[in-house]
Amino acid sequence: MADATGTVTVAAEPGPIDVDLASTALLIIDMQRDFMEPGGFGETLGNDVSQLARAVAPIAALLDAARGIGMTVIHTREGHLPDLSDAPPAKIERGAPSLRIGDPGPMGRILIRGEAGHDIIPELYPVEGEIVIDKPGKGAFYATTLGADLKAREIDTLLVCGVTTEVCVNTTVREANDRGYRCIVIADGCASYFPEFHEMGLRMIKAQGGIFGWVAESAAVLDAIDNSESAVGTSNKRAAGASR
């Protein structure tokens, strides 16, 4: 593994940002089969799941680069316990999907932990040592260990990507902002079932001088990683023992 660290500059909006790779984590939001593939929860809501496919290749490139330098990598999955004890009735009853949370579907029970549909797509599947956060809500901090995991690894900056831009990505970025983290949202590494929501979601993050964070293309982050020169900090090496 070719480790790298030190401070690099990422071209972003509303302006460039200096990033210490040793205190940065790649946070990949909800790249699950239930959202990405036909027959999952996304499609039961009437959405065209193919809209989300455009984010896969940019995320895969970032994931490969992050693994190559020993960066902390965190995956999240939205879903619920089999008895639905962590799923509020208002969430289950909302809208008019063809299948509701917990109903049997072609990939198992919809959005239930342990079912095939709840798991991450093969192209981005976690490897040993990467953190997987199972979350019952839209935000990755709510009712999870994410905050403690980041604190233990002395992380202060998050490269955020995943789906969907305006829902789970935006919610997580706002949660992170309130907790003092710097967030760089990867524009082409996020997607929505509604392209206009994707665009507006990114605009809200970077508005007013970066009220919630920065927005950058994956190529800009990859360029910054390629330009890094020194060895990664020991805090990220310790993260190699993180549990799945």
PDB file of C-alpha atoms in Angstrom:
ATOM      1  CA  MET A   1       0.000   0.000   0.000  1.00  0.00           C
ATOM      2  CA  ALA A   2       1.450   3.380  -1.028  1.00  0.00           C
ATOM      3  CA  ASP A   3       0.682   5.540   2.013  1.00  0.00           C
ATOM      4  CA  ALA A   4       0.283   9.293   1.681  1.00  0.00           C
ATOM      5  CA  THR A   5      -0.477  12.167   3.982  1.00  0.00           C
ATOM      6  CA  GLY A   6       0.243  15.808   4.602  1.00  0.00           C
ATOM      7  CA  THR A   7      -1.831  18.762   3.555  1.00  0.00           C
ATOM      8  CA  VAL A   8      -3.089  18.911   0.000  1.00  0.00           C
ATOM      9  CA  THR A   9      -5.334  21.430  -1.712  1.00  0.00           C
ATOM     10  CA  VAL A  10      -8.593  20.321  -3.305  1.00  0.00           C
ATOM     11  CA  ALA A  11     -10.152  22.476  -6.019  1.00  0.00           C
ATOM     12  CA  ALA A  12     -13.733  22.974  -4.846  1.00  0.00           C
ATOM     13  CA  GLU A  13     -16.629  25.392  -4.622  1.00  0.00           C
ATOM     14  CA  PRO A  14     -17.084  27.955  -3.187  1.00  0.00           C
ATOM     15  CA  GLY A  15     -13.277  27.898  -3.021  1.00  0.00           C
ATOM     16  CA  PRO A  16     -10.247  25.612  -2.679  1.00  0.00           C
ATOM     17  CA  ILE A  17      -9.799  23.790   0.619  1.00  0.00           C
ATOM     18  CA  ASP A  18      -6.657  22.473   2.296  1.00  0.00           C
ATOM     19  CA  VAL A  19      -7.039  18.882   3.477  1.00  0.00           C
ATOM     20  CA  ASP A  20      -4.865  16.773   5.769  1.00  0.00           C
ATOM     21  CA  LEU A  21      -5.336  13.266   4.376  1.00  0.00           C
ATOM     22  CA  ALA A  22      -4.403  11.677   7.718  1.00  0.00           C
ATOM     23  CA  SER A  23      -7.427  13.268   9.402  1.00  0.00           C
ATOM     24  CA  THR A  24      -9.815  12.733   6.491  1.00  0.00           C
ATOM     25  CA  ALA A  25     -12.308   9.918   5.918  1.00  0.00           C
ATOM     26  CA  LEU A  26     -14.182   8.805   2.821  1.00  0.00           C
ATOM     27  CA  LEU A  27     -17.851   8.479   3.798  1.00  0.00           C
ATOM     28  CA  ILE A  28     -19.969   6.522   1.298  1.00  0.00           C
ATOM     29  CA  ILE A  29     -23.683   6.909   1.927  1.00  0.00           C
ATOM     30  CA  ASP A  30     -26.218   4.122   1.311  1.00  0.00           C
ATOM     31  CA  MET A  31     -24.962   2.560  -1.906  1.00  0.00           C
ATOM     32  CA  GLN A  32     -27.341  -0.333  -1.257  1.00  0.00           C
ATOM     33  CA  ARG A  33     -29.136  -2.700  -3.575  1.00  0.00           C
ATOM     34  CA  ASP A  34     -32.500  -1.578  -2.151  1.00  0.00           C
ATOM     35  CA  PHE A  35     -31.864   1.902  -3.537  1.00  0.00           C
ATOM     36  CA  MET A  36     -29.754   1.096  -6.583  1.00  0.00           C
ATOM     37  CA  GLU A  37     -31.367  -1.966  -8.174  1.00  0.00           C
ATOM     38  CA  PRO A  38     -34.770  -2.906  -9.606  1.00  0.00           C
ATOM     39  CA  GLY A  39     -37.059  -4.508  -7.052  1.00  0.00           C
ATOM     40  CA  GLY A  40     -35.726  -2.523  -4.103  1.00  0.00           C
ATOM     41  CA  PHE A  41     -37.261   0.221  -2.011  1.00  0.00           C
ATOM     42  CA  GLY A  42     -36.283   2.983  -4.443  1.00  0.00           C
ATOM     43  CA  GLU A  43     -38.236   1.378  -7.237  1.00  0.00           C
ATOM     44  CA  THR A  44     -41.241   0.629  -5.015  1.00  0.00           C
ATOM     45  CA  LEU A  45     -41.565   4.392  -4.578  1.00  0.00           C
ATOM     46  CA  GLY A  46     -41.938   4.754  -8.341  1.00  0.00           C
ATOM     47  CA  ASN A  47     -38.397   5.943  -9.025  1.00  0.00           C
ATOM     48  CA  ASP A  48     -36.131   5.238 -11.971  1.00  0.00           C
ATOM     49  CA  VAL A  49     -33.253   3.562 -10.157  1.00  0.00           C
ATOM     50  CA  SER A  50     -30.995   3.814 -13.213  1.00  0.00           C
ATOM     51  CA  GLN A  51     -30.578   7.519 -12.354  1.00  0.00           C
ATOM     52  CA  LEU A  52     -28.310   6.525  -9.472  1.00  0.00           C
ATOM     53  CA  ALA A  53     -25.885   4.448 -11.539  1.00  0.00           C
ATOM     54  CA  ARG A  54     -23.914   7.517 -12.635  1.00  0.00           C
ATOM     55  CA  ALA A  55     -22.387   7.836  -9.144  1.00  0.00           C
ATOM     56  CA  VAL A  56     -20.900   4.334  -9.050  1.00  0.00           C
ATOM     57  CA  ALA A  57     -17.789   4.830 -11.195  1.00  0.00           C
ATOM     58  CA  PRO A  58     -16.648   8.081  -9.501  1.00  0.00           C
ATOM     59  CA  ILE A  59     -17.126   6.519  -6.066  1.00  0.00           C
ATOM     60  CA  ALA A  60     -15.262   3.389  -7.122  1.00  0.00           C
ATOM     61  CA  ALA A  61     -12.309   5.503  -8.264  1.00  0.00           C
ATOM     62  CA  LEU A  62     -12.239   7.404  -4.970  1.00  0.00           C
ATOM     63  CA  LEU A  63     -12.588   4.196  -2.989  1.00  0.00           C
ATOM     64  CA  ASP A  64      -9.653   2.658  -4.810  1.00  0.00           C
ATOM     65  CA  ALA A  65      -7.520   5.753  -4.168  1.00  0.00           C
ATOM     66  CA  ALA A  66      -8.532   5.917  -0.496  1.00  0.00           C
ATOM     67  CA  ARG A  67      -7.648   2.274   0.000  1.00  0.00           C
ATOM     68  CA  GLY A  68      -4.347   2.830  -1.738  1.00  0.00           C
ATOM     69  CA  ILE A  69      -3.216   5.470   0.775  1.00  0.00           C
ATOM     70  CA  GLY A  70      -4.729   3.923   3.897  1.00  0.00           C
ATOM     71  CA  MET A  71      -7.450   6.537   4.328  1.00  0.00           C
ATOM     72  CA  THR A  72     -10.281   5.734   6.725  1.00  0.00           C
ATOM     73  CA  VAL A  73     -13.242   4.421   4.725  1.00  0.00           C
ATOM     74  CA  ILE A  74     -16.782   4.332   6.101  1.00  0.00           C
ATOM     75  CA  HIS A  75     -19.861   2.855   4.418  1.00  0.00           C
ATOM     76  CA  THR A  76     -23.428   3.428   5.622  1.00  0.00           C
ATOM     77  CA  ARG A  77     -26.586   1.399   5.117  1.00  0.00           C
ATOM     78  CA  GLU A  78     -30.088   2.611   5.922  1.00  0.00           C
ATOM     79  CA  GLY A  79     -32.349  -0.105   7.259  1.00  0.00           C
ATOM     80  CA  HIS A  80     -34.166  -1.553  10.217  1.00  0.00           C
ATOM     81  CA  LEU A  81     -34.212  -4.433  12.642  1.00  0.00           C
ATOM     82  CA  PRO A  82     -36.327  -7.412  11.576  1.00  0.00           C
ATOM     83  CA  ASP A  83     -38.971  -6.608  14.232  1.00  0.00           C
ATOM     84  CA  LEU A  84     -39.143  -2.970  13.005  1.00  0.00           C
ATOM     85  CA  SER A  85     -38.689  -1.733  16.575  1.00  0.00           C
ATOM     86  CA  ASP A  86     -36.413   1.049  15.281  1.00  0.00           C
ATOM     87  CA  ALA A  87     -38.739   2.069  12.449  1.00  0.00           C
ATOM     88  CA  PRO A  88     -41.242   4.783  13.431  1.00  0.00           C
ATOM     89  CA  PRO A  89     -44.791   4.082  12.209  1.00  0.00           C
ATOM     90  CA  ALA A  90     -44.791   7.461  10.454  1.00  0.00           C
ATOM     91  CA  LYS A  91     -41.865   6.296   8.313  1.00  0.00           C
ATOM     92  CA  ILE A  92     -43.413   2.930   7.489  1.00  0.00           C
ATOM     93  CA  GLU A  93     -46.814   4.400   6.635  1.00  0.00           C
ATOM     94  CA  ARG A  94     -45.572   7.389   4.623  1.00  0.00           C
ATOM     95  CA  GLY A  95     -46.455   7.680   0.938  1.00  0.00           C
ATOM     96  CA  ALA A  96     -47.864   5.006  -1.323  1.00  0.00           C
ATOM     97  CA  PRO A  97     -45.077   2.616  -2.313  1.00  0.00           C
ATOM     98  CA  SER A  98     -45.920  -0.695  -3.953  1.00  0.00           C
ATOM     99  CA  LEU A  99     -44.032  -2.400  -1.100  1.00  0.00           C
ATOM    100  CA  ARG A 100     -43.494  -0.914   2.347  1.00  0.00           C
ATOM    101  CA  ILE A 101     -40.532  -1.256   4.685  1.00  0.00           C
ATOM    102  CA  GLY A 102     -40.495  -4.801   6.017  1.00  0.00           C
ATOM    103  CA  ASP A 103     -42.590  -6.293   3.202  1.00  0.00           C
ATOM    104  CA  PRO A 104     -41.190  -9.286   1.276  1.00  0.00           C
ATOM    105  CA  GLY A 105     -39.551  -8.281  -2.005  1.00  0.00           C
ATOM    106  CA  PRO A 106     -37.398  -9.882  -4.688  1.00  0.00           C
ATOM    107  CA  MET A 107     -34.231  -9.183  -2.636  1.00  0.00           C
ATOM    108  CA  GLY A 108     -35.734 -10.095   0.726  1.00  0.00           C
ATOM    109  CA  ARG A 109     -37.683  -7.922   3.139  1.00  0.00           C
ATOM    110  CA  ILE A 110     -37.518  -4.267   2.099  1.00  0.00           C
ATOM    111  CA  LEU A 111     -34.872  -2.237   3.997  1.00  0.00           C
ATOM    112  CA  ILE A 112     -34.338  -4.899   6.652  1.00  0.00           C
ATOM    113  CA  ARG A 113     -30.865  -5.535   8.000  1.00  0.00           C
ATOM    114  CA  GLY A 114     -29.407  -8.844   6.913  1.00  0.00           C
ATOM    115  CA  GLU A 115     -31.497  -9.086   3.747  1.00  0.00           C
ATOM    116  CA  ALA A 116     -29.817  -9.081   0.338  1.00  0.00           C
ATOM    117  CA  GLY A 117     -31.435  -5.801  -0.683  1.00  0.00           C
ATOM    118  CA  HIS A 118     -30.127  -4.042   2.396  1.00  0.00           C
ATOM    119  CA  ASP A 119     -26.524  -4.795   1.502  1.00  0.00           C
ATOM    120  CA  ILE A 120     -24.064  -2.674  -0.467  1.00  0.00           C
ATOM    121  CA  ILE A 121     -23.728  -3.158  -4.220  1.00  0.00           C
ATOM    122  CA  PRO A 122     -20.878  -5.475  -5.299  1.00  0.00           C
ATOM    123  CA  GLU A 123     -18.952  -2.719  -7.126  1.00  0.00           C
ATOM    124  CA  LEU A 124     -18.390  -0.847  -3.848  1.00  0.00           C
ATOM    125  CA  TYR A 125     -18.464  -3.688  -1.350  1.00  0.00           C
ATOM    126  CA  PRO A 126     -16.487  -3.074   1.867  1.00  0.00           C
ATOM    127  CA  VAL A 127     -13.240  -4.898   2.483  1.00  0.00           C
ATOM    128  CA  GLU A 128     -11.874  -6.086   5.791  1.00  0.00           C
ATOM    129  CA  GLY A 129     -11.082  -3.178   8.101  1.00  0.00           C
ATOM    130  CA  GLU A 130     -13.551  -0.698   6.615  1.00  0.00           C
ATOM    131  CA  ILE A 131     -16.286   0.589   8.875  1.00  0.00           C
ATOM    132  CA  VAL A 132     -19.922  -0.193   8.075  1.00  0.00           C
ATOM    133  CA  ILE A 133     -22.532   1.936   9.862  1.00  0.00           C
ATOM    134  CA  ASP A 134     -26.094   0.618   9.970  1.00  0.00           C
ATOM    135  CA  LYS A 135     -28.411   3.566  10.462  1.00  0.00           C
ATOM    136  CA  PRO A 136     -32.174   3.647  11.058  1.00  0.00           C
ATOM    137  CA  GLY A 137     -32.616   7.205   9.778  1.00  0.00           C
ATOM    138  CA  LYS A 138     -31.570   9.467   6.949  1.00  0.00           C
ATOM    139  CA  GLY A 139     -28.599  10.954   8.749  1.00  0.00           C
ATOM    140  CA  ALA A 140     -25.536   8.836   9.465  1.00  0.00           C
ATOM    141  CA  PHE A 141     -25.041  10.269  12.981  1.00  0.00           C
ATOM    142  CA  TYR A 142     -28.526   9.562  14.326  1.00  0.00           C
ATOM    143  CA  ALA A 143     -28.606   6.459  16.596  1.00  0.00           C
ATOM    144  CA  THR A 144     -25.220   5.196  15.308  1.00  0.00           C
ATOM    145  CA  THR A 145     -21.594   4.985  16.439  1.00  0.00           C
ATOM    146  CA  LEU A 146     -20.340   7.257  13.653  1.00  0.00           C
ATOM    147  CA  GLY A 147     -19.452  10.168  15.917  1.00  0.00           C
ATOM    148  CA  ALA A 148     -17.460   7.936  18.247  1.00  0.00           C
ATOM    149  CA  ASP A 149     -15.736   6.190  15.336  1.00  0.00           C
ATOM    150  CA  LEU A 150     -14.606   9.506  13.853  1.00  0.00           C
ATOM    151  CA  LYS A 151     -13.431  10.836  17.215  1.00  0.00           C
ATOM    152  CA  ALA A 152     -11.412   7.676  17.893  1.00  0.00           C
ATOM    153  CA  ARG A 153      -9.597   8.152  14.580  1.00  0.00           C
ATOM    154  CA  GLU A 154      -9.120  11.919  15.020  1.00  0.00           C
ATOM    155  CA  ILE A 155     -11.028  12.664  11.824  1.00  0.00           C
ATOM    156  CA  ASP A 156     -12.033  16.274  11.146  1.00  0.00           C
ATOM    157  CA  THR A 157     -12.778  16.227   7.397  1.00  0.00           C
ATOM    158  CA  LEU A 158     -15.219  14.053   5.466  1.00  0.00           C
ATOM    159  CA  LEU A 159     -15.287  13.296   1.750  1.00  0.00           C
ATOM    160  CA  VAL A 160     -18.990  12.576   1.344  1.00  0.00           C
ATOM    161  CA  CYS A 161     -20.573  10.718  -1.552  1.00  0.00           C
ATOM    162  CA  GLY A 162     -23.511   8.368  -2.161  1.00  0.00           C
ATOM    163  CA  VAL A 163     -27.256   8.534  -2.522  1.00  0.00           C
ATOM    164  CA  THR A 164     -29.461  10.327  -2.581  1.00  0.00           C
ATOM    165  CA  THR A 165     -28.017  13.832  -2.828  1.00  0.00           C
ATOM    166  CA  GLU A 166     -30.974  15.699  -1.362  1.00  0.00           C
ATOM    167  CA  VAL A 167     -31.949  13.167   1.303  1.00  0.00           C
ATOM    168  CA  CYS A 168     -29.358  11.023   3.103  1.00  0.00           C
ATOM    169  CA  VAL A 169     -26.300  12.869   1.786  1.00  0.00           C
ATOM    170  CA  ASN A 170     -27.664  16.314   2.643  1.00  0.00           C
ATOM    171  CA  THR A 171     -28.958  15.166   6.033  1.00  0.00           C
ATOM    172  CA  THR A 172     -25.601  13.641   6.965  1.00  0.00           C
ATOM    173  CA  VAL A 173     -23.676  16.731   5.839  1.00  0.00           C
ATOM    174  CA  ARG A 174     -25.893  18.968   7.950  1.00  0.00           C
ATOM    175  CA  GLU A 175     -25.457  16.682  10.955  1.00  0.00           C
ATOM    176  CA  ALA A 176     -21.694  16.688  10.430  1.00  0.00           C
ATOM    177  CA  ASN A 177     -21.598  20.476  10.055  1.00  0.00           C
ATOM    178  CA  ASP A 178     -23.360  20.922  13.400  1.00  0.00           C
ATOM    179  CA  ARG A 179     -20.748  18.651  14.991  1.00  0.00           C
ATOM    180  CA  GLY A 180     -17.825  20.669  13.638  1.00  0.00           C
ATOM    181  CA  TYR A 181     -16.722  18.471  10.743  1.00  0.00           C
ATOM    182  CA  ARG A 182     -15.615  19.904   7.418  1.00  0.00           C
ATOM    183  CA  CYS A 183     -17.465  18.211   4.567  1.00  0.00           C
ATOM    184  CA  ILE A 184     -16.443  18.012   0.931  1.00  0.00           C
ATOM    185  CA  VAL A 185     -19.319  16.595  -1.098  1.00  0.00           C
ATOM    186  CA  ILE A 186     -18.291  14.795  -4.278  1.00  0.00           C
ATOM    187  CA  ALA A 187     -20.565  16.197  -6.978  1.00  0.00           C
ATOM    188  CA  ASP A 188     -20.274  13.348  -9.475  1.00  0.00           C
ATOM    189  CA  GLY A 189     -20.127  10.796  -6.660  1.00  0.00           C
ATOM    190  CA  CYS A 190     -23.671  11.649  -5.572  1.00  0.00           C
ATOM    191  CA  ALA A 191     -26.939  11.097  -7.402  1.00  0.00           C
ATOM    192  CA  SER A 192     -30.683  11.449  -7.064  1.00  0.00           C
ATOM    193  CA  TYR A 193     -33.722   9.884  -8.688  1.00  0.00           C
ATOM    194  CA  PHE A 194     -34.503  13.497  -9.654  1.00  0.00           C
ATOM    195  CA  PRO A 195     -31.621  15.301 -11.429  1.00  0.00           C
ATOM    196  CA  GLU A 196     -33.005  18.700 -10.459  1.00  0.00           C
ATOM    197  CA  PHE A 197     -32.938  17.694  -6.769  1.00  0.00           C
ATOM    198  CA  HIS A 198     -29.305  16.626  -7.158  1.00  0.00           C
ATOM    199  CA  GLU A 199     -28.382  20.022  -8.563  1.00  0.00           C
ATOM    200  CA  MET A 200     -30.283  21.955  -5.902  1.00  0.00           C
ATOM    201  CA  GLY A 201     -28.919  19.733  -3.136  1.00  0.00           C
ATOM    202  CA  LEU A 202     -25.364  20.584  -4.127  1.00  0.00           C
ATOM    203  CA  ARG A 203     -26.188  24.266  -4.487  1.00  0.00           C
ATOM    204  CA  MET A 204     -27.593  24.369  -0.939  1.00  0.00           C
ATOM    205  CA  ILE A 205     -24.415  22.865   0.511  1.00  0.00           C
ATOM    206  CA  LYS A 206     -22.016  25.337  -1.105  1.00  0.00           C
ATOM    207  CA  ALA A 207     -24.265  28.433  -0.899  1.00  0.00           C
ATOM    208  CA  GLN A 208     -23.392  31.517   1.162  1.00  0.00           C
ATOM    209  CA  GLY A 209     -19.677  30.798   1.191  1.00  0.00           C
ATOM    210  CA  GLY A 210     -20.102  27.108   1.970  1.00  0.00           C
ATOM    211  CA  ILE A 211     -22.767  27.205   4.654  1.00  0.00           C
ATOM    212  CA  PHE A 212     -22.716  23.403   5.003  1.00  0.00           C
ATOM    213  CA  GLY A 213     -19.485  22.546   3.221  1.00  0.00           C
ATOM    214  CA  TRP A 214     -17.635  22.361  -0.073  1.00  0.00           C
ATOM    215  CA  VAL A 215     -18.500  20.670  -3.365  1.00  0.00           C
ATOM    216  CA  ALA A 216     -15.817  19.124  -5.586  1.00  0.00           C
ATOM    217  CA  GLU A 217     -15.575  16.797  -8.548  1.00  0.00           C
ATOM    218  CA  SER A 218     -14.014  13.388  -7.935  1.00  0.00           C
ATOM    219  CA  ALA A 219     -11.178  14.266 -10.340  1.00  0.00           C
ATOM    220  CA  ALA A 220     -10.134  17.169  -8.114  1.00  0.00           C
ATOM    221  CA  VAL A 221      -9.892  14.914  -5.071  1.00  0.00           C
ATOM    222  CA  LEU A 222      -8.000  12.268  -7.030  1.00  0.00           C
ATOM    223  CA  ASP A 223      -5.563  14.903  -8.263  1.00  0.00           C
ATOM    224  CA  ALA A 224      -4.954  16.034  -4.695  1.00  0.00           C
ATOM    225  CA  ILE A 225      -4.334  12.467  -3.537  1.00  0.00           C
ATOM    226  CA  ASP A 226      -1.970  11.872  -6.459  1.00  0.00           C
ATOM    227  CA  ASN A 227      -0.032  14.977  -5.436  1.00  0.00           C
ATOM    228  CA  SER A 228       0.414  13.884  -1.815  1.00  0.00           C
ATOM    229  CA  GLU A 229       3.955  12.934  -0.908  1.00  0.00           C
ATOM    230  CA  SER A 230       4.538  11.829   2.700  1.00  0.00           C
ATOM    231  CA  ALA A 231       3.419   8.857   4.808  1.00  0.00           C
ATOM    232  CA  VAL A 232      -0.078   8.605   6.253  1.00  0.00           C
ATOM    233  CA  GLY A 233      -0.555   9.205   9.986  1.00  0.00           C
ATOM    234  CA  THR A 234      -0.619   6.326  12.436  1.00  0.00           C
ATOM    235  CA  SER A 235      -4.178   7.172  13.443  1.00  0.00           C
ATOM    236  CA  ASN A 236      -5.430   5.846  10.100  1.00  0.00           C
ATOM    237  CA  LYS A 237      -3.205   2.776  10.325  1.00  0.00           C
ATOM    238  CA  ARG A 238      -4.905   1.954  13.627  1.00  0.00           C
ATOM    239  CA  ALA A 239      -8.225   2.125  11.805  1.00  0.00           C
ATOM    240  CA  ALA A 240      -7.306  -1.071   9.970  1.00  0.00           C
ATOM    241  CA  GLY A 241      -8.800  -3.005  12.868  1.00  0.00           C
ATOM    242  CA  ALA A 242     -12.207  -1.331  12.569  1.00  0.00           C
ATOM    243  CA  SER A 243     -15.126  -3.741  12.723  1.00  0.00           C
ATOM    244  CA  ARG A 244     -17.646  -4.362   9.994  1.00  0.00           C
TER     245      ARG A 244
END
